[in-house]
PDB file of C-alpha atoms in Angstrom:
ATOM      1  CA  MET A   1      -0.069   0.000   0.148  1.00  0.00           C
ATOM      2  CA  GLY A   2       1.258   3.432  -0.832  1.00  0.00           C
ATOM      3  CA  LYS A   3       0.682   6.543   0.750  1.00  0.00           C
ATOM      4  CA  GLU A   4      -0.819   8.021  -2.094  1.00  0.00           C
ATOM      5  CA  TYR A   5      -3.372   5.359  -2.076  1.00  0.00           C
ATOM      6  CA  ILE A   6      -4.421   5.871   1.403  1.00  0.00           C
ATOM      7  CA  PHE A   7      -7.702   8.072   1.003  1.00  0.00           C
ATOM      8  CA  ASN A   8      -9.515   9.946   3.918  1.00  0.00           C
ATOM      9  CA  ARG A   9     -13.069   9.092   4.432  1.00  0.00           C
ATOM     10  CA  PRO A  10     -15.844  11.029   6.586  1.00  0.00           C
ATOM     11  CA  GLY A  11     -15.622  10.141  10.280  1.00  0.00           C
ATOM     12  CA  GLY A  12     -11.757   9.947  10.232  1.00  0.00           C
ATOM     13  CA  ALA A  13     -11.703   6.374   8.733  1.00  0.00           C
ATOM     14  CA  LYS A  14      -8.844   5.910   5.999  1.00  0.00           C
ATOM     15  CA  SER A  15      -9.464   3.890   2.631  1.00  0.00           C
ATOM     16  CA  LEU A  16      -6.903   1.528   0.978  1.00  0.00           C
ATOM     17  CA  GLY A  17      -5.803  -1.560  -0.721  1.00  0.00           C
ATOM     18  CA  VAL A  18      -4.734  -4.421   0.748  1.00  0.00           C
ATOM     19  CA  TYR A  19      -3.554  -8.061  -0.477  1.00  0.00           C
ATOM     20  CA  GLN A  20      -3.590 -11.830   1.049  1.00  0.00           C
ATOM     21  CA  PHE A  21      -1.365 -14.095  -0.560  1.00  0.00           C
ATOM     22  CA  TYR A  22      -1.929 -18.117  -0.431  1.00  0.00           C
ATOM     23  CA  GLU A  23       0.285 -20.653  -1.025  1.00  0.00           C
ATOM     24  CA  GLU A  24      -2.238 -23.771  -0.837  1.00  0.00           C
ATOM     25  CA  PRO A  25      -3.612 -25.348  -3.793  1.00  0.00           C
ATOM     26  CA  GLY A  26      -7.067 -24.494  -4.490  1.00  0.00           C
ATOM     27  CA  LYS A  27      -6.889 -20.930  -3.252  1.00  0.00           C
ATOM     28  CA  PRO A  28      -6.541 -17.811  -5.680  1.00  0.00           C
ATOM     29  CA  THR A  29      -2.829 -16.684  -6.154  1.00  0.00           C
ATOM     30  CA  PHE A  30      -4.166 -13.557  -4.004  1.00  0.00           C
ATOM     31  CA  THR A  31      -7.152 -11.447  -2.796  1.00  0.00           C
ATOM     32  CA  ALA A  32      -7.483  -7.782  -3.244  1.00  0.00           C
ATOM     33  CA  TYR A  33      -9.367  -5.974  -0.285  1.00  0.00           C
ATOM     34  CA  ASP A  34     -10.478  -2.693  -0.433  1.00  0.00           C
ATOM     35  CA  VAL A  35     -10.113  -1.716   3.596  1.00  0.00           C
ATOM     36  CA  GLU A  36     -11.335   0.915   5.962  1.00  0.00           C
ATOM     37  CA  ILE A  37      -9.617   1.936   9.044  1.00  0.00           C
ATOM     38  CA  ASP A  38     -10.541   3.717  11.808  1.00  0.00           C
ATOM     39  CA  CYS A  39      -7.498   4.463  13.856  1.00  0.00           C
ATOM     40  CA  ALA A  40      -9.116   6.323  16.554  1.00  0.00           C
ATOM     41  CA  LYS A  41     -11.609   3.807  17.113  1.00  0.00           C
ATOM     42  CA  ASN A  42      -8.953   0.894  16.503  1.00  0.00           C
ATOM     43  CA  ARG A  43     -11.382  -0.878  14.410  1.00  0.00           C
ATOM     44  CA  VAL A  44     -11.525  -1.971  10.374  1.00  0.00           C
ATOM     45  CA  ARG A  45     -13.896  -3.386   7.794  1.00  0.00           C
ATOM     46  CA  ILE A  46     -13.617  -4.611   4.595  1.00  0.00           C
ATOM     47  CA  THR A  47     -15.361  -2.685   2.035  1.00  0.00           C
ATOM     48  CA  GLY A  48     -14.472  -4.950  -1.165  1.00  0.00           C
ATOM     49  CA  ALA A  49     -12.907  -7.987  -1.968  1.00  0.00           C
ATOM     50  CA  GLN A  50     -11.556  -9.620  -5.357  1.00  0.00           C
ATOM     51  CA  ASP A  51      -9.729 -12.832  -5.990  1.00  0.00           C
ATOM     52  CA  PHE A  52      -6.826 -13.330  -8.630  1.00  0.00           C
ATOM     53  CA  ARG A  53      -5.902 -16.166  -9.869  1.00  0.00           C
ATOM     54  CA  SER A  54      -3.000 -16.227 -12.131  1.00  0.00           C
ATOM     55  CA  VAL A  55      -3.909 -19.238 -14.384  1.00  0.00           C
ATOM     56  CA  PHE A  56      -7.000 -17.200 -15.322  1.00  0.00           C
ATOM     57  CA  ASN A  57      -5.513 -13.668 -15.057  1.00  0.00           C
ATOM     58  CA  LYS A  58      -8.377 -12.389 -13.928  1.00  0.00           C
ATOM     59  CA  LEU A  59      -9.839 -10.781 -10.827  1.00  0.00           C
ATOM     60  CA  ARG A  60     -13.261 -12.373  -9.413  1.00  0.00           C
ATOM     61  CA  ASN A  61     -15.524 -10.962  -6.529  1.00  0.00           C
ATOM     62  CA  ALA A  62     -15.163 -12.891  -3.405  1.00  0.00           C
ATOM     63  CA  LYS A  63     -17.255 -12.970  -0.327  1.00  0.00           C
ATOM     64  CA  TYR A  64     -16.751 -11.009   2.689  1.00  0.00           C
ATOM     65  CA  SER A  65     -18.140  -9.037   5.562  1.00  0.00           C
ATOM     66  CA  SER A  66     -18.625  -5.331   5.536  1.00  0.00           C
ATOM     67  CA  GLN A  67     -18.972  -5.113   9.250  1.00  0.00           C
ATOM     68  CA  TRP A  68     -16.618  -2.954  11.501  1.00  0.00           C
ATOM     69  CA  GLN A  69     -14.566  -5.287  13.371  1.00  0.00           C
ATOM     70  CA  SER A  70     -13.023  -4.511  16.295  1.00  0.00           C
ATOM     71  CA  LYS A  71     -11.135  -8.281  17.127  1.00  0.00           C
ATOM     72  CA  PRO A  72     -10.395  -9.020  13.286  1.00  0.00           C
ATOM     73  CA  ASP A  73      -8.433 -11.618  12.013  1.00  0.00           C
ATOM     74  CA  THR A  74      -4.616 -11.450  12.288  1.00  0.00           C
ATOM     75  CA  TRP A  75      -3.882 -10.463   8.980  1.00  0.00           C
ATOM     76  CA  LEU A  76      -6.466  -7.458   8.999  1.00  0.00           C
ATOM     77  CA  ALA A  77      -5.299  -6.530  12.217  1.00  0.00           C
ATOM     78  CA  GLN A  78      -1.350  -6.201  10.858  1.00  0.00           C
ATOM     79  CA  SER A  79      -2.979  -4.258   8.278  1.00  0.00           C
ATOM     80  CA  ARG A  80      -4.738  -1.573  10.744  1.00  0.00           C
ATOM     81  CA  ASP A  81      -1.058  -1.338  12.931  1.00  0.00           C
ATOM     82  CA  PHE A  82       0.746  -0.847   9.911  1.00  0.00           C
ATOM     83  CA  LEU A  83      -1.828   2.274   9.195  1.00  0.00           C
ATOM     84  CA  CYS A  84      -2.253   3.313  12.566  1.00  0.00           C
ATOM     85  CA  LYS A  85       1.171   2.654  14.338  1.00  0.00           C
ATOM     86  CA  PRO A  86       3.661   3.552  11.906  1.00  0.00           C
ATOM     87  CA  VAL A  87       6.546   3.483  14.371  1.00  0.00           C
ATOM     88  CA  ASP A  88       6.285  -0.237  14.751  1.00  0.00           C
ATOM     89  CA  ARG A  89       6.456  -0.851  11.484  1.00  0.00           C
ATOM     90  CA  GLN A  90      10.159  -1.541  11.084  1.00  0.00           C
ATOM     91  CA  VAL A  91      10.264  -3.295  14.413  1.00  0.00           C
ATOM     92  CA  ARG A  92       7.482  -5.816  13.419  1.00  0.00           C
ATOM     93  CA  LYS A  93       9.720  -6.225   9.890  1.00  0.00           C
ATOM     94  CA  MET A  94       6.387  -4.571   7.678  1.00  0.00           C
ATOM     95  CA  GLU A  95       7.250  -3.367   4.454  1.00  0.00           C
ATOM     96  CA  ARG A  96       5.121  -1.807   1.882  1.00  0.00           C
ATOM     97  CA  LEU A  97       4.986  -3.278  -1.356  1.00  0.00           C
ATOM     98  CA  GLY A  98       4.306  -0.046  -3.569  1.00  0.00           C
ATOM     99  CA  VAL A  99       2.310   0.205  -6.265  1.00  0.00           C
ATOM    100  CA  MET A 100       2.234  -2.392  -9.056  1.00  0.00           C
ATOM    101  CA  PRO A 101      -0.544  -4.083 -11.567  1.00  0.00           C
ATOM    102  CA  ALA A 102      -2.237  -7.600 -10.284  1.00  0.00           C
ATOM    103  CA  SER A 103       0.410  -9.631 -12.504  1.00  0.00           C
ATOM    104  CA  GLN A 104       3.480  -8.032 -11.051  1.00  0.00           C
ATOM    105  CA  ILE A 105       1.840  -8.917  -7.813  1.00  0.00           C
ATOM    106  CA  ALA A 106       1.015 -12.287  -8.472  1.00  0.00           C
ATOM    107  CA  LYS A 107       4.830 -12.925  -9.448  1.00  0.00           C
ATOM    108  CA  ALA A 108       5.883 -11.245  -6.122  1.00  0.00           C
ATOM    109  CA  GLY A 109       4.109 -13.389  -3.843  1.00  0.00           C
ATOM    110  CA  PRO A 110       6.040 -16.671  -4.340  1.00  0.00           C
ATOM    111  CA  GLN A 111       9.257 -14.592  -3.713  1.00  0.00           C
ATOM    112  CA  LEU A 112       8.148 -12.917  -0.497  1.00  0.00           C
ATOM    113  CA  PHE A 113       6.995 -16.462   0.803  1.00  0.00           C
ATOM    114  CA  GLN A 114      10.427 -17.724  -0.096  1.00  0.00           C
ATOM    115  CA  ILE A 115      11.844 -14.564   1.958  1.00  0.00           C
ATOM    116  CA  LEU A 116       9.506 -15.316   4.812  1.00  0.00           C
ATOM    117  CA  ASN A 117      10.456 -19.056   4.897  1.00  0.00           C
ATOM    118  CA  ARG A 118      14.321 -18.254   5.058  1.00  0.00           C
ATOM    119  CA  GLU A 119      13.673 -15.825   7.675  1.00  0.00           C
ATOM    120  CA  ALA A 120      11.884 -18.378  10.071  1.00  0.00           C
ATOM    121  CA  ALA A 121      14.588 -21.032   9.126  1.00  0.00           C
ATOM    122  CA  LYS A 122      17.253 -18.452  10.203  1.00  0.00           C
ATOM    123  CA  ALA A 123      15.435 -17.977  13.309  1.00  0.00           C
ATOM    124  CA  ALA A 124      14.916 -21.592  14.507  1.00  0.00           C
ATOM    125  CA  ILE A 125      18.565 -22.115  13.776  1.00  0.00           C
ATOM    126  CA  MET A 126      19.888 -19.193  15.636  1.00  0.00           C
ATOM    127  CA  GLN A 127      17.448 -20.105  18.699  1.00  0.00           C
ATOM    128  CA  LYS A 128      19.211 -23.651  18.591  1.00  0.00           C
ATOM    129  CA  ILE A 129      22.651 -22.007  18.694  1.00  0.00           C
ATOM    130  CA  ASP A 130      21.459 -19.520  21.716  1.00  0.00           C
ATOM    131  CA  GLY A 131      20.148 -22.729  23.354  1.00  0.00           C
ATOM    132  CA  GLY A 132      23.317 -24.616  22.992  1.00  0.00           C
ATOM    133  CA  PHE A 133      25.534 -22.023  24.290  1.00  0.00           C
ATOM    134  CA  ALA A 134      23.093 -21.278  27.172  1.00  0.00           C
ATOM    135  CA  GLN A 135      23.444 -24.850  28.422  1.00  0.00           C
ATOM    136  CA  MET A 136      27.216 -24.600  28.048  1.00  0.00           C
ATOM    137  CA  SER A 137      27.768 -21.600  30.195  1.00  0.00           C
ATOM    138  CA  ALA A 138      25.225 -23.163  32.589  1.00  0.00           C
ATOM    139  CA  LYS A 139      27.590 -26.116  33.556  1.00  0.00           C
TER     140      LYS A 139
END
């Protein structure tokens, strides 16, 4: 999401696009959501959703609830926090993707999963090394 694509809405909410990528077979490549976020009231809602399947290179309407959510799913809460808590972005390793067409986003998705998987593996290895050093110093 880019700052130039965040729009102010009546009542203090902001509107922006959020993309959720999938790795599972049978799922779309990603779902593009139109999201409204109200930082002052700590709530979020979806105002539109479309699935993109790279096989068909086409967007299709997806199901969603348009109700304001005070306890949203994790991915939606992270989107709210990205917008409402900009200071936490770097600590939580949150990055904006920038502006790109759907086909380019579909190509970038698998690369993002590879990067995340490498980071998770690296963290697990470092945790084992730290645990080994902790055991050595305890003896």
